[in-house]
PDB file of C-alpha atoms and ligand atoms in Angstrom:
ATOM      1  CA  UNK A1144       0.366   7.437  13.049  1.00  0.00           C
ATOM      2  CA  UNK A1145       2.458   5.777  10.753  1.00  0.00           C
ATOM      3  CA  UNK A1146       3.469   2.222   9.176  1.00  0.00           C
ATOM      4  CA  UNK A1147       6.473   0.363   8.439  1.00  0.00           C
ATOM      5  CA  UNK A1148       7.313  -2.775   6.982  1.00  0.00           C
ATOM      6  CA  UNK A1149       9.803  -4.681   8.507  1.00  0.00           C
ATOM      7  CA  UNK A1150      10.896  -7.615   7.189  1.00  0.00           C
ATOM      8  CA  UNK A1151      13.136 -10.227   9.584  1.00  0.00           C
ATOM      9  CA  UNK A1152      15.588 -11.938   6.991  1.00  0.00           C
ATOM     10  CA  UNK A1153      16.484 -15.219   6.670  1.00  0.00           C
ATOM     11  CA  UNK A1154      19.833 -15.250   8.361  1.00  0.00           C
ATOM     12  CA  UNK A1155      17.943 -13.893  11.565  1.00  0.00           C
ATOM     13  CA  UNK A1156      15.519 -16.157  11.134  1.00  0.00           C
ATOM     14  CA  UNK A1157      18.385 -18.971  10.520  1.00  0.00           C
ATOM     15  CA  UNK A1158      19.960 -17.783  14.041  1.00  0.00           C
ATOM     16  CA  UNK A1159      16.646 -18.012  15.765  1.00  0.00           C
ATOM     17  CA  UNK A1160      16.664 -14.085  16.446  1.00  0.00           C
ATOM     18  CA  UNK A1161      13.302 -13.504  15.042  1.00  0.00           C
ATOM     19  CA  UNK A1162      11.773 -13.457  18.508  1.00  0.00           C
ATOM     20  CA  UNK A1163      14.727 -10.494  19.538  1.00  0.00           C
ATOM     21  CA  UNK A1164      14.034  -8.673  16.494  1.00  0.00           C
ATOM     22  CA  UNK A1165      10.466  -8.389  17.602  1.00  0.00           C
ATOM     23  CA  UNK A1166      10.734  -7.635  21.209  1.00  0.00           C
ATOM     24  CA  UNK A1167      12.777  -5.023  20.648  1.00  0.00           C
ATOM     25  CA  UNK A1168      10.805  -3.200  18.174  1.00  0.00           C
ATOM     26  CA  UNK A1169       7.203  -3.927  20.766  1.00  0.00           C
ATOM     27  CA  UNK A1170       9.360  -2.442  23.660  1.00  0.00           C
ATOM     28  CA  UNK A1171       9.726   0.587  21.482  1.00  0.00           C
ATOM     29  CA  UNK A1172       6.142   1.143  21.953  1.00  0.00           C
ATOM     30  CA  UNK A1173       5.383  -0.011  18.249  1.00  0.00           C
ATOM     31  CA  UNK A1174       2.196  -2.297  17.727  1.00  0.00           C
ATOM     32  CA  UNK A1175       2.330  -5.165  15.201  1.00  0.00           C
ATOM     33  CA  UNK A1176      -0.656  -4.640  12.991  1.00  0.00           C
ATOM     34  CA  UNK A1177       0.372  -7.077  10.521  1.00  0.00           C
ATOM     35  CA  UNK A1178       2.521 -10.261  10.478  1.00  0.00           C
ATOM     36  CA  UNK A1179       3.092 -13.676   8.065  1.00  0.00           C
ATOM     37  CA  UNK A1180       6.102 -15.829   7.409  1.00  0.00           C
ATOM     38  CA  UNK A1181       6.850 -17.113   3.799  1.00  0.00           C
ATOM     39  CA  UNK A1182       9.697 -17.142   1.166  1.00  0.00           C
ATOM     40  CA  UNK A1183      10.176 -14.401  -1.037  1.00  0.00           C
ATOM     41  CA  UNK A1184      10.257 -15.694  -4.793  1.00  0.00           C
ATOM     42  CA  UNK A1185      12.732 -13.832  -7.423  1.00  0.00           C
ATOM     43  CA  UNK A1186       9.993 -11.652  -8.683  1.00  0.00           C
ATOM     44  CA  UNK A1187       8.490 -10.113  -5.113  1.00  0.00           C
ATOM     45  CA  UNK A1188      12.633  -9.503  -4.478  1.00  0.00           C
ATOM     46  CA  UNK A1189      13.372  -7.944  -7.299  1.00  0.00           C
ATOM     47  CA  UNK A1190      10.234  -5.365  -7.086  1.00  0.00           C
ATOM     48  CA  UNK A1191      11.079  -4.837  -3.251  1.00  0.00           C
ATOM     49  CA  UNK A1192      14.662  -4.192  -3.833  1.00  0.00           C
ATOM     50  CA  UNK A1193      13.449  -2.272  -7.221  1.00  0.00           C
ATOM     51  CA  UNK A1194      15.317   0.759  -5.948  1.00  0.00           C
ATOM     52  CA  UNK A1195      18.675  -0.797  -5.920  1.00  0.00           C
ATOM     53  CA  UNK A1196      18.670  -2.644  -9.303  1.00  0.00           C
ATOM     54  CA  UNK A1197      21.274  -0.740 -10.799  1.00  0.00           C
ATOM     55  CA  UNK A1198      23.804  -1.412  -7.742  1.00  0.00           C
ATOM     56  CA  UNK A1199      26.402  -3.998  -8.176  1.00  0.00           C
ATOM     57  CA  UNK A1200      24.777  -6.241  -5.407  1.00  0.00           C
ATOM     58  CA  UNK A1201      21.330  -6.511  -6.557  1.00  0.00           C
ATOM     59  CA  UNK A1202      21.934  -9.899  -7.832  1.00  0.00           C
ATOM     60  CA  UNK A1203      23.639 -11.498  -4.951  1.00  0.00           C
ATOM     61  CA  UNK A1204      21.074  -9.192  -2.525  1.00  0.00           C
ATOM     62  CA  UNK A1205      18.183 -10.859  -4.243  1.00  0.00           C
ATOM     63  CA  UNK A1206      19.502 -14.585  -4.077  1.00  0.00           C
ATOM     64  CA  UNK A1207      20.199 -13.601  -0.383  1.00  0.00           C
ATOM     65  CA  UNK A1208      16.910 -12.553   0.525  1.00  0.00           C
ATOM     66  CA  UNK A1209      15.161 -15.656  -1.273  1.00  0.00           C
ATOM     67  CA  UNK A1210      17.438 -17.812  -0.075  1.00  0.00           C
ATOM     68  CA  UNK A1211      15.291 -18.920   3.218  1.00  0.00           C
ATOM     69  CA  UNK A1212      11.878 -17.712   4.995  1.00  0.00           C
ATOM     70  CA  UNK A1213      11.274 -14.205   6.227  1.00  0.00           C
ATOM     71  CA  UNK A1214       9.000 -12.717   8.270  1.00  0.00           C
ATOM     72  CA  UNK A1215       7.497  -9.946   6.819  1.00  0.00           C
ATOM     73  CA  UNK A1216       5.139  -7.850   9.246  1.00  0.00           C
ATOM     74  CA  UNK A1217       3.542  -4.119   9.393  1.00  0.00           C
ATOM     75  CA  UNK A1218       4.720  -2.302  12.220  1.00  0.00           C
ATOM     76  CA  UNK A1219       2.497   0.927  13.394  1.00  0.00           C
ATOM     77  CA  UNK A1220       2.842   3.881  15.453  1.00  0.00           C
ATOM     78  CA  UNK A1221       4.285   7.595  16.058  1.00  0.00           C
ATOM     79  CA  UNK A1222       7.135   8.723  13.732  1.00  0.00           C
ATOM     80  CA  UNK A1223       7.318   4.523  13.468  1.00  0.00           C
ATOM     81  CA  UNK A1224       9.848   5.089  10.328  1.00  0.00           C
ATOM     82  CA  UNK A1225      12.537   7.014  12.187  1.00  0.00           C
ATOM     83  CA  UNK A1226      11.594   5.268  15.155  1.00  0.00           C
ATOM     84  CA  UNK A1227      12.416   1.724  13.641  1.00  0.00           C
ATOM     85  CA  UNK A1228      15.683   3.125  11.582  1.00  0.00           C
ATOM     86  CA  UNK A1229      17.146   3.747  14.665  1.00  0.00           C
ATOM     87  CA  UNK A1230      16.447   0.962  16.371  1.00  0.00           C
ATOM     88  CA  UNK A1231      17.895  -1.650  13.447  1.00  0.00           C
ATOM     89  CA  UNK A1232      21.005   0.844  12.769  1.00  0.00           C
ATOM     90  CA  UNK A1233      23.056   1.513  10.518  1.00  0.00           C
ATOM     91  CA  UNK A1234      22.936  -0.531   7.022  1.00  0.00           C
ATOM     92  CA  UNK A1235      26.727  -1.582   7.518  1.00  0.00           C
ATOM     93  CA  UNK A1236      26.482  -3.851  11.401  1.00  0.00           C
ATOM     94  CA  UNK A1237      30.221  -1.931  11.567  1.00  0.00           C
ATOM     95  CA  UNK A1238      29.046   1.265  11.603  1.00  0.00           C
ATOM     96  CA  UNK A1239      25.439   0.698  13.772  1.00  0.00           C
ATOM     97  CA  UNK A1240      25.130   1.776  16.573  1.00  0.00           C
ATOM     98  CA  UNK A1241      25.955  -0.470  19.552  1.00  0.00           C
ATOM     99  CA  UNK A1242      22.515  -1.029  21.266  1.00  0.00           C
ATOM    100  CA  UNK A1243      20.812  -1.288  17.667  1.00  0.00           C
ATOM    101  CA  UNK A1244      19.772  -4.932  15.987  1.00  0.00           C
ATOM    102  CA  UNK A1245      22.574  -4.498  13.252  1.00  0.00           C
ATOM    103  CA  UNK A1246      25.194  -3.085  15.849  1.00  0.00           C
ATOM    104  CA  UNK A1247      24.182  -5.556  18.124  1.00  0.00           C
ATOM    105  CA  UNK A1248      24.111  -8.855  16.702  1.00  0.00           C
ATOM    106  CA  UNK A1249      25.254  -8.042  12.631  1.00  0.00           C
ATOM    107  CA  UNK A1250      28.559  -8.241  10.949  1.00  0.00           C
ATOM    108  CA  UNK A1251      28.102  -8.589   6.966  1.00  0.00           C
ATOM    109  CA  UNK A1252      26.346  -5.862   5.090  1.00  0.00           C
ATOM    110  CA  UNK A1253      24.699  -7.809   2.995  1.00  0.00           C
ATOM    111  CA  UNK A1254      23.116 -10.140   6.148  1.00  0.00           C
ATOM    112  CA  UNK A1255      21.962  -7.715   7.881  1.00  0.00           C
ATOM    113  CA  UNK A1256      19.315  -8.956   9.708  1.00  0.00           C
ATOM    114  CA  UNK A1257      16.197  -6.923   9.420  1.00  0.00           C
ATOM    115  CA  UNK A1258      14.419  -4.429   6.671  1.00  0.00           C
ATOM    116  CA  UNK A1259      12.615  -1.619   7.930  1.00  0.00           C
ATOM    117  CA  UNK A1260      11.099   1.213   4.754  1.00  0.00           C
ATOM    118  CA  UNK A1261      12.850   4.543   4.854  1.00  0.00           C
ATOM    119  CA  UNK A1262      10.115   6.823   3.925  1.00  0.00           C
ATOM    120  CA  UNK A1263       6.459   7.200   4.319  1.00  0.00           C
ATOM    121  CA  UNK A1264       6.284   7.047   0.180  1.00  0.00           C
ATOM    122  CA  UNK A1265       8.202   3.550   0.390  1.00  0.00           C
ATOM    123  CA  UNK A1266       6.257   2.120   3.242  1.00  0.00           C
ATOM    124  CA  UNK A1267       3.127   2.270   1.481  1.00  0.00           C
ATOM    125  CA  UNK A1268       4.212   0.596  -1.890  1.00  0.00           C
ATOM    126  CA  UNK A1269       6.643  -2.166   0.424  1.00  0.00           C
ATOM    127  CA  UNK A1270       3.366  -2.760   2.708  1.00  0.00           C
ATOM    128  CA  UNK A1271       1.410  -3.514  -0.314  1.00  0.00           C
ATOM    129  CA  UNK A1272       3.469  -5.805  -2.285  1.00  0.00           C
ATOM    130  CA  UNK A1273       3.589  -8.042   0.639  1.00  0.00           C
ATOM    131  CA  UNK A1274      -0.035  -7.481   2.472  1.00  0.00           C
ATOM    132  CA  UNK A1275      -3.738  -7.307   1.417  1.00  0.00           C
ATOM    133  CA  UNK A1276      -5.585  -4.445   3.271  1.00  0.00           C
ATOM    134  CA  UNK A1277      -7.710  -6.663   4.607  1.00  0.00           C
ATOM    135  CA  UNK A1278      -4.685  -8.399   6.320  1.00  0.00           C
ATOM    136  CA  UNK A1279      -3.682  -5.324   8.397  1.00  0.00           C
ATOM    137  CA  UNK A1280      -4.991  -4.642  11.308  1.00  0.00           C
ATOM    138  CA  UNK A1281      -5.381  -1.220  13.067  1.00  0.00           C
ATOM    139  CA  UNK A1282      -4.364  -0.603  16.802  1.00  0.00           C
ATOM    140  CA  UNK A1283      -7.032   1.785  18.300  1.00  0.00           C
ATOM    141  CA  UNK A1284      -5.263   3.439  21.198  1.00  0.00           C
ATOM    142  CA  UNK A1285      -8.420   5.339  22.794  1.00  0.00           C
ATOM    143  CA  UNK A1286     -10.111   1.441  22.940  1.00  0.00           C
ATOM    144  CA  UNK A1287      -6.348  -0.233  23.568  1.00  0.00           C
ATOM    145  CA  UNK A1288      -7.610  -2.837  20.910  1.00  0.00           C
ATOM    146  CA  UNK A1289      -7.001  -4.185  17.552  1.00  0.00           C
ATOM    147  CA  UNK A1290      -9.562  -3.789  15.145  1.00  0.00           C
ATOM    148  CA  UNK A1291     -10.032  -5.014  11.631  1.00  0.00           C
ATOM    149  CA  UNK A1292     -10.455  -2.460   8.809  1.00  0.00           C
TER     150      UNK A1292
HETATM  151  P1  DAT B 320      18.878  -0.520   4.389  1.00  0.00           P
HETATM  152  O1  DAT B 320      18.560  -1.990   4.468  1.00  0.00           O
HETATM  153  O2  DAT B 320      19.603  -0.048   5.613  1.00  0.00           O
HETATM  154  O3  DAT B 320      17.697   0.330   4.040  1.00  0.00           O
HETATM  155  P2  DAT B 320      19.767  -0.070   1.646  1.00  0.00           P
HETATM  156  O4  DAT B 320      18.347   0.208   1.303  1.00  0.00           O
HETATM  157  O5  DAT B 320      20.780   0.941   1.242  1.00  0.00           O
HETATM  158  O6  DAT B 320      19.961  -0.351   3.213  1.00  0.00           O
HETATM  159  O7  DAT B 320      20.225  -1.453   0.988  1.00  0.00           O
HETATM  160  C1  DAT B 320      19.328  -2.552   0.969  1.00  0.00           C
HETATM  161  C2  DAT B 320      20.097  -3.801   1.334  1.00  0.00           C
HETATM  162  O8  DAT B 320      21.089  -4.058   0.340  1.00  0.00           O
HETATM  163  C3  DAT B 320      20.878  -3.722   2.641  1.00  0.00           C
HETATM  164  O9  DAT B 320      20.079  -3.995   3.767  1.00  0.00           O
HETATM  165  C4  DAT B 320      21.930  -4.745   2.430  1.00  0.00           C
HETATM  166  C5  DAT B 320      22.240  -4.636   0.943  1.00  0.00           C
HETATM  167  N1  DAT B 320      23.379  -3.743   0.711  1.00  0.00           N
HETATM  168  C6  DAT B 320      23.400  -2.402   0.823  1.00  0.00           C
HETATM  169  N2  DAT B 320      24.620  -1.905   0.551  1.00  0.00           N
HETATM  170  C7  DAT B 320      25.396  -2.988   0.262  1.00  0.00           C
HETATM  171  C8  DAT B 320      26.765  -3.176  -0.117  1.00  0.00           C
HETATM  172  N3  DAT B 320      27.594  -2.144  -0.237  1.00  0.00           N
HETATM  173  N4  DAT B 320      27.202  -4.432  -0.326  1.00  0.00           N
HETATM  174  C9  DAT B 320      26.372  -5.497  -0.195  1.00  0.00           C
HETATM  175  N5  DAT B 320      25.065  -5.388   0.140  1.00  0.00           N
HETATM  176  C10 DAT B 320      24.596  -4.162   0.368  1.00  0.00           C
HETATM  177 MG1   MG B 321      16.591   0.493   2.332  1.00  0.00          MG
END
């Protein structure tokens, strides 16, 4: 089993396509374990986006992702990494997929829509900057239940 975080960014959440993002990622056959909305402060951005700080749009990629409220949830299941990748698409909406999030409703690079980590190793440091353990929940497929850790 693995875990994701996915964060739905604030021009998705602007164009009311929060609900989308999430359907599409629970008809997958992914289980939300986790889930809050809130507004990513300067600091959280800048540690989430740590990877890219050298790149020349960290700046403008940080006031973009601060600029309005996310939601910022913990997605879990089979190969759930991959799995979600493919499902938001490419980074650039132009060159995603048609039938992805980004290929489906994106068009700038930079507002892209939705975060989902890229590795297993990233996953587990994005899930914790945003979520306490105790706020994750596990999905227990032999019960078909969520249960609290
Ligand atoms: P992804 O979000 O697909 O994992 P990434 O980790 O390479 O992509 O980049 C993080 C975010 O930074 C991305 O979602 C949007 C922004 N970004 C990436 N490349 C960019 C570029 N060339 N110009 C502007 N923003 C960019
Ligand atoms: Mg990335």
């Amino acid at each position: 089993m693995e875990r994701s975080l996915v964060l739905i960014k604030p021009d998705a959440i602007q164009r009311g396509l929060a609900g989308t993002i999430i359907s599409r990622l629970e008809r997958r056959g992914l289980r939300i374990v986790a889930m809050k909305m809130l507004q990513m402060d300067k600091a959280l951005a800048q540690r989430h986006y740590g990877i890219h700080k050298e790149k020349p749009f960290f700046n403008d990629l940080v006031k973009f992702i601060t600029s309005s409220p996310i939601i910022a949830s913990v997605f879990e299941g089979e190969r759930a990494i991959d799995i979600i990748r493919q499902t938001m698409g490419a980074t650039d909406p132009a060159k995603a997929a048609s039938g992805s999030i980004r290929g489906d409703f994106g068009l700038d690079v930079q507002q892209n829509l939705v975060h989902g980590s890229d590795s297993a190793e990233n996953a587990k440091k994005e899930i914790e900057l945003f979520f306490r353990p105790e706020e994750i929940l596990s999905y227990r497929r032999d019960v078909d239940r969520w249960i609290t850790s």
